mmCIF file of C-alpha atoms in Angstrom:
data_model
loop_
_atom_site.group_PDB
_atom_site.id
_atom_site.type_symbol
_atom_site.label_atom_id
_atom_site.label_comp_id
_atom_site.label_asym_id
_atom_site.label_seq_id
_atom_site.Cartn_x
_atom_site.Cartn_y
_atom_site.Cartn_z
ATOM 1 C CA UNK A 1255 -15.357 -26.814 -14.751
ATOM 2 C CA UNK A 1256 -15.681 -23.700 -17.173
ATOM 3 C CA UNK A 1257 -14.390 -24.516 -20.640
ATOM 4 C CA UNK A 1258 -13.433 -21.041 -21.732
ATOM 5 C CA UNK A 1259 -10.487 -18.772 -20.681
ATOM 6 C CA UNK A 1260 -12.837 -16.831 -18.228
ATOM 7 C CA UNK A 1261 -13.102 -18.851 -15.038
ATOM 8 C CA UNK A 1262 -16.246 -18.659 -13.001
ATOM 9 C CA UNK A 1263 -17.223 -20.217 -9.793
ATOM 10 C CA UNK A 1264 -20.463 -20.573 -7.820
ATOM 11 C CA UNK A 1265 -21.106 -18.130 -5.004
ATOM 12 C CA UNK A 1266 -23.267 -16.616 -2.818
ATOM 13 C CA UNK A 1267 -24.303 -12.843 -3.898
ATOM 14 C CA UNK A 1268 -24.467 -10.650 -0.737
ATOM 15 C CA UNK A 1269 -26.482 -7.387 -0.329
ATOM 16 C CA UNK A 1270 -23.464 -5.050 -0.648
ATOM 17 C CA UNK A 1271 -22.638 -6.867 -3.887
ATOM 18 C CA UNK A 1272 -19.642 -8.913 -2.816
ATOM 19 C CA UNK A 1273 -19.595 -12.731 -3.339
ATOM 20 C CA UNK A 1274 -18.863 -15.349 -0.636
ATOM 21 C CA UNK A 1275 -17.771 -19.125 -1.358
ATOM 22 C CA UNK A 1276 -19.263 -20.103 2.051
ATOM 23 C CA UNK A 1277 -22.498 -19.420 3.937
ATOM 24 C CA UNK A 1278 -21.796 -19.431 7.482
ATOM 25 C CA UNK A 1279 -23.860 -17.884 10.252
ATOM 26 C CA UNK A 1280 -21.017 -16.322 12.646
ATOM 27 C CA UNK A 1281 -21.411 -16.081 16.190
ATOM 28 C CA UNK A 1282 -18.910 -13.111 16.961
ATOM 29 C CA UNK A 1283 -17.931 -12.901 20.767
ATOM 30 C CA UNK A 1284 -16.620 -9.414 21.084
ATOM 31 C CA UNK A 1285 -15.036 -10.242 24.469
ATOM 32 C CA UNK A 1286 -12.998 -13.216 25.796
ATOM 33 C CA UNK A 1287 -15.663 -13.669 28.487
ATOM 34 C CA UNK A 1288 -18.425 -14.534 25.776
ATOM 35 C CA UNK A 1289 -16.361 -17.085 23.990
ATOM 36 C CA UNK A 1290 -17.145 -20.044 25.538
ATOM 37 C CA UNK A 1291 -21.048 -19.230 25.565
ATOM 38 C CA UNK A 1292 -20.460 -18.696 21.501
ATOM 39 C CA UNK A 1293 -18.702 -22.166 21.427
ATOM 40 C CA UNK A 1294 -21.706 -23.842 22.920
ATOM 41 C CA UNK A 1295 -24.087 -22.100 20.464
ATOM 42 C CA UNK A 1296 -22.186 -23.497 17.479
ATOM 43 C CA UNK A 1297 -22.141 -26.973 18.939
ATOM 44 C CA UNK A 1298 -26.091 -26.890 19.361
ATOM 45 C CA UNK A 1299 -26.632 -25.331 16.131
ATOM 46 C CA UNK A 1300 -25.680 -26.528 12.881
ATOM 47 C CA UNK A 1301 -24.183 -24.165 10.111
ATOM 48 C CA UNK A 1302 -22.849 -21.855 12.604
ATOM 49 C CA UNK A 1303 -19.197 -21.007 13.328
ATOM 50 C CA UNK A 1304 -17.393 -19.018 16.116
ATOM 51 C CA UNK A 1305 -13.765 -18.521 17.521
ATOM 52 C CA UNK A 1306 -11.710 -18.459 20.713
ATOM 53 C CA UNK A 1307 -9.762 -15.473 21.619
ATOM 54 C CA UNK A 1308 -8.468 -13.546 24.474
ATOM 55 C CA UNK A 1309 -9.444 -9.945 23.437
ATOM 56 C CA UNK A 1310 -12.216 -7.288 23.656
ATOM 57 C CA UNK A 1311 -11.393 -5.348 27.051
ATOM 58 C CA UNK A 1312 -8.766 -2.908 28.410
ATOM 59 C CA UNK A 1313 -7.727 -1.930 24.914
ATOM 60 C CA UNK A 1314 -7.203 1.799 23.946
ATOM 61 C CA UNK A 1315 -5.965 3.803 21.062
ATOM 62 C CA UNK A 1316 -4.760 2.274 17.674
ATOM 63 C CA UNK A 1317 -4.786 -1.359 19.397
ATOM 64 C CA UNK A 1318 -8.535 -1.051 20.153
ATOM 65 C CA UNK A 1319 -9.018 0.392 16.536
ATOM 66 C CA UNK A 1320 -7.293 -2.726 14.739
ATOM 67 C CA UNK A 1321 -9.293 -5.195 17.339
ATOM 68 C CA UNK A 1322 -12.648 -3.318 16.371
ATOM 69 C CA UNK A 1323 -11.722 -3.572 12.792
ATOM 70 C CA UNK A 1324 -10.610 -7.153 12.722
ATOM 71 C CA UNK A 1325 -14.130 -8.097 14.372
ATOM 72 C CA UNK A 1326 -16.133 -6.286 11.883
ATOM 73 C CA UNK A 1327 -14.052 -7.502 9.002
ATOM 74 C CA UNK A 1328 -14.737 -11.283 10.160
ATOM 75 C CA UNK A 1329 -18.519 -10.787 10.262
ATOM 76 C CA UNK A 1330 -18.287 -8.745 6.930
ATOM 77 C CA UNK A 1331 -16.500 -11.258 5.114
ATOM 78 C CA UNK A 1332 -18.773 -12.248 2.247
ATOM 79 C CA UNK A 1333 -18.587 -16.063 3.184
ATOM 80 C CA UNK A 1334 -20.706 -15.007 6.138
ATOM 81 C CA UNK A 1335 -24.554 -14.896 5.609
ATOM 82 C CA UNK A 1336 -25.484 -13.551 8.816
ATOM 83 C CA UNK A 1337 -23.865 -12.482 12.227
ATOM 84 C CA UNK A 1338 -24.904 -12.733 16.041
ATOM 85 C CA UNK A 1339 -22.665 -10.235 17.734
ATOM 86 C CA UNK A 1340 -22.548 -11.829 21.641
ATOM 87 C CA UNK A 1341 -20.997 -9.400 24.308
ATOM 88 C CA UNK A 1342 -20.870 -9.527 27.934
ATOM 89 C CA UNK A 1343 -22.320 -6.003 28.298
ATOM 90 C CA UNK A 1344 -19.722 -4.066 29.957
ATOM 91 C CA UNK A 1345 -16.650 -4.645 28.049
ATOM 92 C CA UNK A 1346 -14.760 -2.047 26.035
ATOM 93 C CA UNK A 1347 -15.354 -3.307 22.533
ATOM 94 C CA UNK A 1348 -19.225 -2.815 22.697
ATOM 95 C CA UNK A 1349 -21.251 -5.614 20.907
ATOM 96 C CA UNK A 1350 -23.978 -2.996 19.735
ATOM 97 C CA UNK A 1351 -21.042 -0.874 17.932
ATOM 98 C CA UNK A 1352 -19.370 -3.910 16.121
ATOM 99 C CA UNK A 1353 -23.223 -4.717 15.012
ATOM 100 C CA UNK A 1354 -23.595 -1.120 13.946
ATOM 101 C CA UNK A 1355 -21.077 -1.450 11.521
ATOM 102 C CA UNK A 1356 -21.902 -4.810 10.665
ATOM 103 C CA UNK A 1357 -25.529 -3.952 9.599
ATOM 104 C CA UNK A 1358 -24.163 -1.158 6.806
ATOM 105 C CA UNK A 1359 -23.141 -4.556 4.694
ATOM 106 C CA UNK A 1360 -27.193 -5.150 4.542
ATOM 107 C CA UNK A 1361 -26.838 -8.898 5.815
ATOM 108 C CA UNK A 1362 -28.733 -9.995 8.974
ATOM 109 C CA UNK A 1363 -27.241 -9.055 12.271
ATOM 110 C CA UNK A 1364 -28.523 -9.457 15.945
ATOM 111 C CA UNK A 1365 -27.036 -8.770 19.380
ATOM 112 C CA UNK A 1366 -26.997 -11.111 22.214
ATOM 113 C CA UNK A 1367 -25.491 -9.853 25.466
ATOM 114 C CA UNK A 1368 -24.846 -12.141 28.568
ATOM 115 C CA UNK A 1369 -25.578 -9.652 31.097
ATOM 116 C CA UNK A 1370 -28.914 -8.353 29.573
ATOM 117 C CA UNK A 1371 -30.087 -12.204 29.137
ATOM 118 C CA UNK A 1372 -29.642 -12.912 32.707
ATOM 119 C CA UNK A 1373 -26.327 -15.006 32.398
ATOM 120 C CA UNK A 1374 -24.843 -17.759 30.483
ATOM 121 C CA UNK A 1375 -27.597 -19.749 30.003
ATOM 122 C CA UNK A 1376 -30.131 -17.353 29.061
ATOM 123 C CA UNK A 1377 -27.810 -15.996 26.486
ATOM 124 C CA UNK A 1378 -27.166 -19.387 25.044
ATOM 125 C CA UNK A 1379 -30.662 -19.866 24.637
ATOM 126 C CA UNK A 1380 -31.570 -16.644 22.996
ATOM 127 C CA UNK A 1381 -28.431 -17.109 20.756
ATOM 128 C CA UNK A 1382 -29.373 -20.398 19.709
ATOM 129 C CA UNK A 1383 -32.878 -19.447 18.711
ATOM 130 C CA UNK A 1384 -31.930 -16.567 16.675
ATOM 131 C CA UNK A 1385 -29.194 -18.717 14.928
ATOM 132 C CA UNK A 1386 -31.453 -21.341 14.107
ATOM 133 C CA UNK A 1387 -33.742 -19.029 12.402
ATOM 134 C CA UNK A 1388 -31.044 -17.484 10.591
ATOM 135 C CA UNK A 1389 -29.245 -20.774 9.415
ATOM 136 C CA UNK A 1390 -32.671 -21.800 8.054
ATOM 137 C CA UNK A 1391 -32.882 -18.461 6.390
ATOM 138 C CA UNK A 1392 -29.226 -19.110 4.864
ATOM 139 C CA UNK A 1393 -29.904 -22.553 3.643
ATOM 140 C CA UNK A 1394 -32.481 -21.035 1.319
ATOM 141 C CA UNK A 1395 -30.013 -18.986 -0.631
ATOM 142 C CA UNK A 1396 -28.998 -20.466 -3.883
ATOM 143 C CA UNK A 1397 -25.511 -20.204 -5.259
ATOM 144 C CA UNK A 1398 -25.112 -18.376 -8.570
ATOM 145 C CA UNK A 1399 -22.487 -18.083 -11.331
ATOM 146 C CA UNK A 1400 -19.552 -15.658 -10.714
ATOM 147 C CA UNK A 1401 -16.466 -14.304 -12.138
ATOM 148 C CA UNK A 1402 -13.170 -14.541 -10.754
ATOM 149 C CA UNK A 1403 -12.890 -10.682 -10.350
ATOM 150 C CA UNK A 1404 -14.879 -11.226 -7.359
ATOM 151 C CA UNK A 1405 -12.404 -13.231 -5.593
ATOM 152 C CA UNK A 1406 -9.687 -12.081 -3.142
ATOM 153 C CA UNK A 1407 -7.356 -14.881 -2.188
ATOM 154 C CA UNK A 1408 -4.759 -14.826 0.734
ATOM 155 C CA UNK A 1409 -1.455 -16.345 0.439
ATOM 156 C CA UNK A 1410 0.749 -17.375 3.347
ATOM 157 C CA UNK A 1411 3.828 -19.921 4.197
ATOM 158 C CA UNK A 1412 4.210 -21.402 7.764
ATOM 159 C CA UNK A 1413 6.296 -24.022 8.974
ATOM 160 C CA UNK A 1414 8.788 -23.482 5.728
ATOM 161 C CA UNK A 1415 11.645 -25.666 4.791
ATOM 162 C CA UNK A 1416 14.598 -25.816 2.421
ATOM 163 C CA UNK A 1417 11.817 -26.528 -0.527
ATOM 164 C CA UNK A 1418 9.725 -23.425 -0.005
ATOM 165 C CA UNK A 1419 11.214 -21.232 -1.890
ATOM 166 C CA UNK A 1420 11.583 -23.708 -4.752
ATOM 167 C CA UNK A 1421 8.281 -25.504 -5.133
ATOM 168 C CA UNK A 1422 5.096 -24.481 -3.230
ATOM 169 C CA UNK A 1423 5.690 -20.643 -3.145
ATOM 170 C CA UNK A 1424 6.738 -20.031 -6.747
ATOM 171 C CA UNK A 1425 3.936 -22.182 -7.554
ATOM 172 C CA UNK A 1426 1.378 -20.145 -5.562
ATOM 173 C CA UNK A 1427 3.333 -17.128 -7.220
ATOM 174 C CA UNK A 1428 1.893 -18.719 -10.599
ATOM 175 C CA UNK A 1429 -1.569 -18.850 -9.086
ATOM 176 C CA UNK A 1430 -1.133 -15.112 -7.816
ATOM 177 C CA UNK A 1431 -0.453 -13.760 -11.304
ATOM 178 C CA UNK A 1432 -3.462 -16.010 -12.659
ATOM 179 C CA UNK A 1433 -5.886 -14.446 -10.132
ATOM 180 C CA UNK A 1434 -4.554 -10.963 -11.024
ATOM 181 C CA UNK A 1435 -4.846 -11.836 -14.724
ATOM 182 C CA UNK A 1436 -8.343 -12.992 -14.269
ATOM 183 C CA UNK A 1437 -9.213 -9.575 -12.572
ATOM 184 C CA UNK A 1438 -9.332 -10.759 -8.853
ATOM 185 C CA UNK A 1439 -6.869 -9.984 -5.984
ATOM 186 C CA UNK A 1440 -4.153 -11.508 -4.502
ATOM 187 C CA UNK A 1441 -2.943 -10.673 -0.856
ATOM 188 C CA UNK A 1442 0.575 -11.111 0.018
ATOM 189 C CA UNK A 1443 1.292 -10.970 3.832
ATOM 190 C CA UNK A 1444 3.886 -11.994 6.493
ATOM 191 C CA UNK A 1445 6.006 -8.527 6.831
ATOM 192 C CA UNK A 1446 8.389 -10.062 9.217
ATOM 193 C CA UNK A 1447 8.955 -12.786 6.679
ATOM 194 C CA UNK A 1448 9.749 -10.218 3.846
ATOM 195 C CA UNK A 1449 12.684 -8.524 5.269
ATOM 196 C CA UNK A 1450 15.782 -8.873 3.153
ATOM 197 C CA UNK A 1451 13.528 -8.989 -0.132
ATOM 198 C CA UNK A 1452 11.724 -5.551 0.308
ATOM 199 C CA UNK A 1453 13.583 -4.073 -2.645
ATOM 200 C CA UNK A 1454 12.499 -6.811 -4.974
ATOM 201 C CA UNK A 1455 8.838 -5.573 -4.104
ATOM 202 C CA UNK A 1456 9.413 -2.080 -4.073
ATOM 203 C CA UNK A 1457 10.699 -2.400 -7.527
ATOM 204 C CA UNK A 1458 7.251 -3.774 -8.727
ATOM 205 C CA UNK A 1459 5.100 -1.058 -6.815
ATOM 206 C CA UNK A 1460 2.942 0.771 -9.236
ATOM 207 C CA UNK A 1461 4.090 4.213 -7.959
ATOM 208 C CA UNK A 1462 6.574 5.928 -5.721
ATOM 209 C CA UNK A 1463 4.093 6.396 -2.922
ATOM 210 C CA UNK A 1464 3.745 2.639 -2.596
ATOM 211 C CA UNK A 1465 7.235 1.900 -3.243
ATOM 212 C CA UNK A 1466 7.820 3.922 -0.164
ATOM 213 C CA UNK A 1467 5.315 2.262 2.003
ATOM 214 C CA UNK A 1468 6.921 -0.956 1.356
ATOM 215 C CA UNK A 1469 10.362 0.429 3.052
ATOM 216 C CA UNK A 1470 8.208 1.971 5.733
ATOM 217 C CA UNK A 1471 6.521 -1.314 7.019
ATOM 218 C CA UNK A 1472 9.777 -3.083 6.876
ATOM 219 C CA UNK A 1473 11.425 -0.672 8.705
ATOM 220 C CA UNK A 1474 8.755 -0.486 11.368
ATOM 221 C CA UNK A 1475 8.650 -4.125 11.673
ATOM 222 C CA UNK A 1476 12.530 -3.981 12.513
ATOM 223 C CA UNK A 1477 12.088 -1.163 14.793
ATOM 224 C CA UNK A 1478 9.667 -3.149 16.893
ATOM 225 C CA UNK A 1479 12.286 -5.600 17.761
ATOM 226 C CA UNK A 1480 15.179 -2.828 18.199
ATOM 227 C CA UNK A 1481 12.863 -0.957 20.742
ATOM 228 C CA UNK A 1482 12.269 -4.073 22.692
ATOM 229 C CA UNK A 1483 16.110 -4.815 22.662
ATOM 230 C CA UNK A 1484 15.506 -8.179 20.947
ATOM 231 C CA UNK A 1485 17.161 -10.022 17.875
ATOM 232 C CA UNK A 1486 14.308 -10.538 15.700
ATOM 233 C CA UNK A 1487 16.163 -13.781 14.643
ATOM 234 C CA UNK A 1488 15.599 -15.541 17.740
ATOM 235 C CA UNK A 1489 12.113 -16.054 16.336
ATOM 236 C CA UNK A 1490 12.739 -16.024 12.516
ATOM 237 C CA UNK A 1491 13.698 -18.345 11.173
ATOM 238 C CA UNK A 1492 12.023 -20.576 13.703
ATOM 239 C CA UNK A 1493 13.613 -23.926 15.325
ATOM 240 C CA UNK A 1494 11.370 -25.802 12.615
ATOM 241 C CA UNK A 1495 12.646 -23.920 9.720
ATOM 242 C CA UNK A 1496 16.210 -24.144 10.750
ATOM 243 C CA UNK A 1497 15.586 -28.114 11.182
ATOM 244 C CA UNK A 1498 14.001 -27.968 7.545
ATOM 245 C CA UNK A 1499 17.243 -26.495 5.960
ATOM 246 C CA UNK A 1500 16.543 -22.568 6.094
ATOM 247 C CA UNK A 1501 19.734 -20.907 6.983
ATOM 248 C CA UNK A 1502 18.706 -17.094 7.740
ATOM 249 C CA UNK A 1503 15.572 -14.746 7.894
ATOM 250 C CA UNK A 1504 16.843 -13.433 4.311
ATOM 251 C CA UNK A 1505 16.778 -16.908 2.744
ATOM 252 C CA UNK A 1506 13.353 -17.313 4.243
ATOM 253 C CA UNK A 1507 12.204 -13.939 2.975
ATOM 254 C CA UNK A 1508 13.533 -14.571 -0.430
ATOM 255 C CA UNK A 1509 11.473 -17.831 -0.664
ATOM 256 C CA UNK A 1510 8.091 -16.127 0.891
ATOM 257 C CA UNK A 1511 8.220 -13.357 -1.490
ATOM 258 C CA UNK A 1512 7.943 -15.904 -4.447
ATOM 259 C CA UNK A 1513 4.229 -16.174 -3.271
ATOM 260 C CA UNK A 1514 3.792 -12.595 -4.830
ATOM 261 C CA UNK A 1515 4.567 -14.095 -8.519
ATOM 262 C CA UNK A 1516 5.487 -10.816 -10.767
ATOM 263 C CA UNK A 1517 2.420 -8.609 -10.916
ATOM 264 C CA UNK A 1518 2.695 -5.034 -10.020
ATOM 265 C CA UNK A 1519 2.421 -4.199 -6.394
ATOM 266 C CA UNK A 1520 -1.123 -1.895 -6.170
ATOM 267 C CA UNK A 1521 -0.988 -1.113 -2.827
ATOM 268 C CA UNK A 1522 0.297 -1.651 0.825
ATOM 269 C CA UNK A 1523 -2.611 -1.885 3.491
ATOM 270 C CA UNK A 1524 -2.815 -2.081 7.014
ATOM 271 C CA UNK A 1525 -3.821 -5.144 9.088
ATOM 272 C CA UNK A 1526 -7.468 -6.466 8.418
ATOM 273 C CA UNK A 1527 -7.983 -3.483 6.073
ATOM 274 C CA UNK A 1528 -10.188 -4.402 2.824
ATOM 275 C CA UNK A 1529 -7.909 -3.923 -0.401
ATOM 276 C CA UNK A 1530 -9.250 -0.847 -2.127
ATOM 277 C CA UNK A 1531 -7.589 -2.027 -5.470
ATOM 278 C CA UNK A 1532 -7.716 -5.133 -7.204
ATOM 279 C CA UNK A 1533 -4.296 -7.082 -8.284
ATOM 280 C CA UNK A 1534 -1.374 -7.576 -5.944
ATOM 281 C CA UNK A 1535 -2.024 -6.069 -2.472
ATOM 282 C CA UNK A 1536 0.553 -6.273 0.260
ATOM 283 C CA UNK A 1537 -1.086 -6.489 3.858
ATOM 284 C CA UNK A 1538 1.113 -5.344 7.120
ATOM 285 C CA UNK A 1539 0.825 -8.465 9.187
ATOM 286 C CA UNK A 1540 3.288 -10.149 11.719
ATOM 287 C CA UNK A 1541 4.777 -13.548 10.531
ATOM 288 C CA UNK A 1542 2.504 -15.785 13.162
ATOM 289 C CA UNK A 1543 0.431 -17.968 11.042
ATOM 290 C CA UNK A 1544 -2.693 -17.403 12.700
ATOM 291 C CA UNK A 1545 -2.518 -13.764 13.121
ATOM 292 C CA UNK A 1546 -1.683 -13.266 9.343
ATOM 293 C CA UNK A 1547 -4.448 -15.641 8.388
ATOM 294 C CA UNK A 1548 -7.083 -13.761 10.373
ATOM 295 C CA UNK A 1549 -5.711 -10.306 9.260
ATOM 296 C CA UNK A 1550 -6.314 -11.464 5.297
ATOM 297 C CA UNK A 1551 -9.797 -12.967 6.215
ATOM 298 C CA UNK A 1552 -10.943 -9.865 7.970
ATOM 299 C CA UNK A 1553 -9.714 -7.979 5.105
ATOM 300 C CA UNK A 1554 -12.179 -10.037 2.969
ATOM 301 C CA UNK A 1555 -9.895 -13.173 1.587
ATOM 302 C CA UNK A 1556 -12.636 -15.799 0.757
ATOM 303 C CA UNK A 1557 -10.000 -18.347 0.193
ATOM 304 C CA UNK A 1558 -6.418 -18.527 1.400
ATOM 305 C CA UNK A 1559 -3.507 -20.640 0.033
ATOM 306 C CA UNK A 1560 -0.907 -22.023 2.734
ATOM 307 C CA UNK A 1561 2.124 -23.725 1.730
ATOM 308 C CA UNK A 1562 4.045 -25.594 4.439
ATOM 309 C CA UNK A 1563 7.264 -27.588 4.446
ATOM 310 C CA UNK A 1564 7.047 -28.571 8.171
ATOM 311 C CA UNK A 1565 3.273 -29.342 8.367
ATOM 312 C CA UNK A 1566 0.506 -27.669 10.000
ATOM 313 C CA UNK A 1567 -3.299 -28.252 10.589
ATOM 314 C CA UNK A 1568 -4.117 -24.400 10.488
ATOM 315 C CA UNK A 1569 -7.503 -23.279 9.175
ATOM 316 C CA UNK A 1570 -10.219 -20.666 9.406
ATOM 317 C CA UNK A 1571 -13.650 -20.684 10.866
ATOM 318 C CA UNK A 1572 -14.811 -18.643 7.989
ATOM 319 C CA UNK A 1573 -12.512 -18.936 4.971
ATOM 320 C CA UNK A 1574 -11.622 -22.450 3.412
ATOM 321 C CA UNK A 1575 -7.496 -22.967 3.732
ATOM 322 C CA UNK A 1576 -6.076 -24.787 0.891
ATOM 323 C CA UNK A 1577 -2.958 -26.613 2.242
ATOM 324 C CA UNK A 1578 -0.033 -27.078 -0.096
ATOM 325 C CA UNK A 1579 3.181 -29.219 0.666
ATOM 326 C CA UNK A 1580 6.579 -28.232 -0.264
ATOM 327 C CA UNK A 1581 7.897 -31.695 -0.402
ATOM 328 C CA UNK A 1582 6.174 -35.074 -1.039
ATOM 329 C CA UNK A 1583 7.543 -36.729 2.173
ATOM 330 C CA UNK A 1584 5.083 -34.460 4.167
ATOM 331 C CA UNK A 1585 2.202 -34.730 1.870
ATOM 332 C CA UNK A 1586 2.363 -38.470 2.424
ATOM 333 C CA UNK A 1587 2.981 -37.909 6.235
ATOM 334 C CA UNK A 1588 0.407 -35.509 6.812
ATOM 335 C CA UNK A 1589 -2.409 -36.448 4.285
ATOM 336 C CA UNK A 1590 -5.197 -35.666 6.731
ATOM 337 C CA UNK A 1591 -4.158 -31.974 6.705
ATOM 338 C CA UNK A 1592 -2.520 -31.213 3.358
ATOM 339 C CA UNK A 1593 -4.756 -30.742 0.349
ATOM 340 C CA UNK A 1594 -2.196 -30.562 -2.583
ATOM 341 C CA UNK A 1595 1.386 -31.629 -3.186
ATOM 342 C CA UNK A 1596 3.957 -29.273 -4.876
ATOM 343 C CA UNK A 1597 6.739 -31.827 -3.856
ATOM 344 C CA UNK A 1598 6.431 -32.882 -7.396
ATOM 345 C CA UNK A 1599 8.387 -29.973 -8.626
ATOM 346 C CA UNK A 1600 11.428 -31.117 -6.363
ATOM 347 C CA UNK A 1601 11.217 -34.299 -7.721
ATOM 348 C CA UNK A 1602 11.283 -33.328 -11.374
ATOM 349 C CA UNK A 1603 7.929 -34.636 -12.056
ATOM 350 C CA UNK A 1604 5.928 -31.686 -12.747
ATOM 351 C CA UNK A 1605 6.726 -27.932 -13.337
ATOM 352 C CA UNK A 1606 6.194 -25.007 -11.331
ATOM 353 C CA UNK A 1607 3.637 -23.709 -13.555
ATOM 354 C CA UNK A 1608 1.839 -27.043 -13.785
ATOM 355 C CA UNK A 1609 1.457 -27.276 -10.178
ATOM 356 C CA UNK A 1610 0.473 -23.688 -10.160
ATOM 357 C CA UNK A 1611 -2.565 -24.779 -12.765
ATOM 358 C CA UNK A 1612 -3.607 -27.309 -10.328
ATOM 359 C CA UNK A 1613 -3.778 -25.167 -7.643
ATOM 360 C CA UNK A 1614 -5.741 -22.496 -9.468
ATOM 361 C CA UNK A 1615 -8.263 -25.501 -10.727
ATOM 362 C CA UNK A 1616 -8.362 -26.289 -7.088
ATOM 363 C CA UNK A 1617 -9.480 -22.687 -6.112
ATOM 364 C CA UNK A 1618 -12.387 -23.141 -8.623
ATOM 365 C CA UNK A 1619 -13.454 -26.235 -6.984
ATOM 366 C CA UNK A 1620 -13.203 -24.915 -3.391
ATOM 367 C CA UNK A 1621 -14.858 -21.552 -4.375
ATOM 368 C CA UNK A 1622 -18.038 -23.612 -5.765
ATOM 369 C CA UNK A 1623 -18.258 -25.723 -2.564
ATOM 370 C CA UNK A 1624 -15.439 -28.299 -2.419
ATOM 371 C CA UNK A 1625 -14.441 -28.622 1.166
ATOM 372 C CA UNK A 1626 -10.748 -28.231 2.252
ATOM 373 C CA UNK A 1627 -9.442 -30.681 4.745
ATOM 374 C CA UNK A 1628 -8.952 -27.869 7.652
ATOM 375 C CA UNK A 1629 -12.863 -27.391 7.049
ATOM 376 C CA UNK A 1630 -13.430 -31.212 7.239
ATOM 377 C CA UNK A 1631 -11.473 -31.188 10.583
ATOM 378 C CA UNK A 1632 -13.241 -27.958 12.095
ATOM 379 C CA UNK A 1633 -9.665 -26.343 12.374
ATOM 380 C CA UNK A 1634 -10.991 -23.001 13.483
ATOM 381 C CA UNK A 1635 -8.162 -20.939 14.239
ATOM 382 C CA UNK A 1636 -8.146 -17.080 15.150
ATOM 383 C CA UNK A 1637 -5.742 -14.681 16.548
ATOM 384 C CA UNK A 1638 -5.428 -11.086 16.402
ATOM 385 C CA UNK A 1639 -2.193 -9.066 16.022
ATOM 386 C CA UNK A 1640 -1.857 -7.129 19.287
ATOM 387 C CA UNK A 1641 -0.128 -3.768 18.831
ATOM 388 C CA UNK A 1642 -0.387 -2.351 22.405
ATOM 389 C CA UNK A 1643 -0.481 -3.206 26.023
ATOM 390 C CA UNK A 1644 -3.460 -4.054 27.948
ATOM 391 C CA UNK A 1645 -4.706 -1.468 30.528
#
């Protein structure tokens, strides 16, 4: 632990200047047809990670752009040492196009095509051979002492309960402010779960343009439901939220917004975009846990704080996810999945500030190499927010 007020961690410096807290070799399938081959490469070669998805073909317009941006963002995340882009060959999202963008980061990037390499077995063999060399090269890179100014921390809540807005979420808000005070960036997401609390965030915007953008993204999310002819409240709060004591979307939103702390809102960015400013940033994402997690990681988040009152095993193939329970009963019941307990706030044993400090200290240790429980269990979740139909 660093003894002075300026927090440090041991990270991996990348060619583009950014810093990773992990040193993964990513097998990145650009099409759903290639996901199983990618998975088999990761099973064969230690030190590699991948993910399963259903995207990559028959997508057009802004939906194509968002999926492409997410692929590139995952590979460009500083937690990734190098990337093998694995494609089928005839898909819409061409592996070579994704690789071309990734090469701009300066990290090692290779392309393998199932069609060009004679089928699945040939592609697995070629990908495994390249991956083995890349992993060995990655293992030779040493961590170096880095400032917290290098960190982007994602924040989210899933499986919320009546304690979320009283314990874990405000504690994460304390951490968000601490990260910002140390020169880092904190991402707030879950646009769906901020409906009803948007005015509180708009008041903290650094300028009129950002304040206006807050209302725009909330309005767009509401209009999607209206245009579909559905009531957004049939999905939010979820049955688990209601069973956990939440009465309405507004109550859930007021609790969710507590994760943002009290720092000024610097900007509102699109899904899977990298923040252009340091400080508190709002990323426009849906409320779906995996989709928002993926968006923040694609946007460069090296670590994600995830609060839960009902319990979830959620993790990421690239970024360590620190799980924080809102109540002690959950922490004791799902100790395999939960890293920290904020239920002590409800019990009156700890303050919001002291639990926030505990989480902040955990970030320092995780950034320097401590594994989270989702990493240990290989909980590699991935899902892209689809905003258009498949053609």
